[in-house]
mmCIF file of C-alpha atoms in Angstrom:
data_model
loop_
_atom_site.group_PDB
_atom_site.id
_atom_site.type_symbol
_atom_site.label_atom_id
_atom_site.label_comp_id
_atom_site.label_asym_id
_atom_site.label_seq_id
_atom_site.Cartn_x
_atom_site.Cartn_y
_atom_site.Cartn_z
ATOM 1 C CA UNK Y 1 113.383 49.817 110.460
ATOM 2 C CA UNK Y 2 115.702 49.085 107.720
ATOM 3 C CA UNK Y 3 118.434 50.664 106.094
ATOM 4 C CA UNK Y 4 119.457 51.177 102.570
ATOM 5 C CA UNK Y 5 122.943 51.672 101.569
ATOM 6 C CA UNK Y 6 122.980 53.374 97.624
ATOM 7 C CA UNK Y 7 126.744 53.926 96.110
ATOM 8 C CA UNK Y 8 126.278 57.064 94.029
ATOM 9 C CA UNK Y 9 129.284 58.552 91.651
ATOM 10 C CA UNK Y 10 127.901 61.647 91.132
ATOM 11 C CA UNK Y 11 125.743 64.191 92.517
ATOM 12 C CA UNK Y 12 123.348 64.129 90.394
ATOM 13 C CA UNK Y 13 122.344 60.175 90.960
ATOM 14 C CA UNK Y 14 121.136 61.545 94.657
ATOM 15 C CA UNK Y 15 118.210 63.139 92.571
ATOM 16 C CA UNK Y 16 117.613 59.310 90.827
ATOM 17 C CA UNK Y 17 117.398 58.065 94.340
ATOM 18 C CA UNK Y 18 114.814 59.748 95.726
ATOM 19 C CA UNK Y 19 112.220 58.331 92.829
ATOM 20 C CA UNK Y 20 113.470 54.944 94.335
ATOM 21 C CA UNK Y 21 113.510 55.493 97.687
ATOM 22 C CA UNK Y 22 110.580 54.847 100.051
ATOM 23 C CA UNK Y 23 108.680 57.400 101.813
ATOM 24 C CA UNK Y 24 109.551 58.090 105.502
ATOM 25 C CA UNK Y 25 112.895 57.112 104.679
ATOM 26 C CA UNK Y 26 115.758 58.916 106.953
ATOM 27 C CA UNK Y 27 118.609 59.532 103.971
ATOM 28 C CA UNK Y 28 121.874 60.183 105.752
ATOM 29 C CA UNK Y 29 124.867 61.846 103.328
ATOM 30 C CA UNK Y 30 128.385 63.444 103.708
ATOM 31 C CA UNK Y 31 128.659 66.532 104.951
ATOM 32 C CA UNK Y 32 130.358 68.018 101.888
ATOM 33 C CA UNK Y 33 127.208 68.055 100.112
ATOM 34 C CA UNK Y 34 125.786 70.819 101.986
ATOM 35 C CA UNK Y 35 127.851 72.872 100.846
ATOM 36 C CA UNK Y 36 127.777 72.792 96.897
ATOM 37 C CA UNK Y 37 125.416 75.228 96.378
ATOM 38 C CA UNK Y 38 122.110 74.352 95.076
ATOM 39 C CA UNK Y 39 122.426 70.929 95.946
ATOM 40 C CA UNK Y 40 123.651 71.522 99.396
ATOM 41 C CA UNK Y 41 119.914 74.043 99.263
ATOM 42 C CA UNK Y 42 118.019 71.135 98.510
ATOM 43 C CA UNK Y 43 119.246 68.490 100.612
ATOM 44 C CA UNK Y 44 119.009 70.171 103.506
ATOM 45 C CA UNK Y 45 115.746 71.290 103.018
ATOM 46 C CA UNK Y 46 114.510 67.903 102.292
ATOM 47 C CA UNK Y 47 115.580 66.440 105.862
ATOM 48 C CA UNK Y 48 118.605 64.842 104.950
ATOM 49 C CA UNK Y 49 120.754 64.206 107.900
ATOM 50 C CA UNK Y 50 124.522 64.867 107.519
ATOM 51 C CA UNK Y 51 127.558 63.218 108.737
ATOM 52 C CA UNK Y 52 130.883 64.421 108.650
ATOM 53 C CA UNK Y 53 133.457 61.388 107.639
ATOM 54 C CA UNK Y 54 136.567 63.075 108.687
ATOM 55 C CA UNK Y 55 135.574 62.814 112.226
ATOM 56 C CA UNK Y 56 134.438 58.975 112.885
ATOM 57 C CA UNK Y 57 133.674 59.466 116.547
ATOM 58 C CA UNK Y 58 131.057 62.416 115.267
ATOM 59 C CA UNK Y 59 129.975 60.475 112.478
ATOM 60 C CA UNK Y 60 128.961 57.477 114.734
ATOM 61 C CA UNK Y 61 127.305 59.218 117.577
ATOM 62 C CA UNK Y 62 125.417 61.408 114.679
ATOM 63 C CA UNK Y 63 124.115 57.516 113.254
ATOM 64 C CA UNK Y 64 123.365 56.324 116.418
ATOM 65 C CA UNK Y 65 121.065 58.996 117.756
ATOM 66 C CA UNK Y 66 119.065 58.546 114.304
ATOM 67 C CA UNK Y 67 119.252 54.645 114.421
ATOM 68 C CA UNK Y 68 117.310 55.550 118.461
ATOM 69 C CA UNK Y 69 115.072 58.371 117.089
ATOM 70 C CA UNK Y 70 113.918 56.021 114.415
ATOM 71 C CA UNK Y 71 113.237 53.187 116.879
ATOM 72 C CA UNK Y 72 111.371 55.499 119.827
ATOM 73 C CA UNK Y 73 109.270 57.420 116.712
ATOM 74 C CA UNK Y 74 109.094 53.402 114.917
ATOM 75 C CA UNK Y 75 109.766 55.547 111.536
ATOM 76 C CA UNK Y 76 111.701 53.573 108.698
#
């Protein structure tokens, strides 16, 4: 497993990443996106997992249970 950290400035670059972005990748974003509308739609359809930044204790345990399910399922 690996991990991939991509800076974005808009929401619209999340749709550039995916073209660059391996397959069986785990993509992990803010929890704000889910909620603009379409884009929210999409991303959650698509598997992304979400992590809320205002709450770091939430945030971390949310990380660390994908960091184990990606080790016990050996998924990148």
């Amino acid at each position: 497993p690996y991990v991939i950290v991509c800076n974005h400035q808009a929401s619209l670059d999340l749709m550039g990443m995916v073209e660059v972005i391996p397959e069986h990748c785990v993509p992990i974003a803010k929890k704000e996106l889910l909620y603009m509308g379409t884009v929210g739609w999409a991303c959650w359809l698509s598997g992304i997992i979400f992590i809320d930044r205002r709450r770091r204790e939430e945030a971390i345990e949310v990380i660390s249970q994908t960091a184990r399910t990606m080790r016990r399922e050996n998924v990148r």
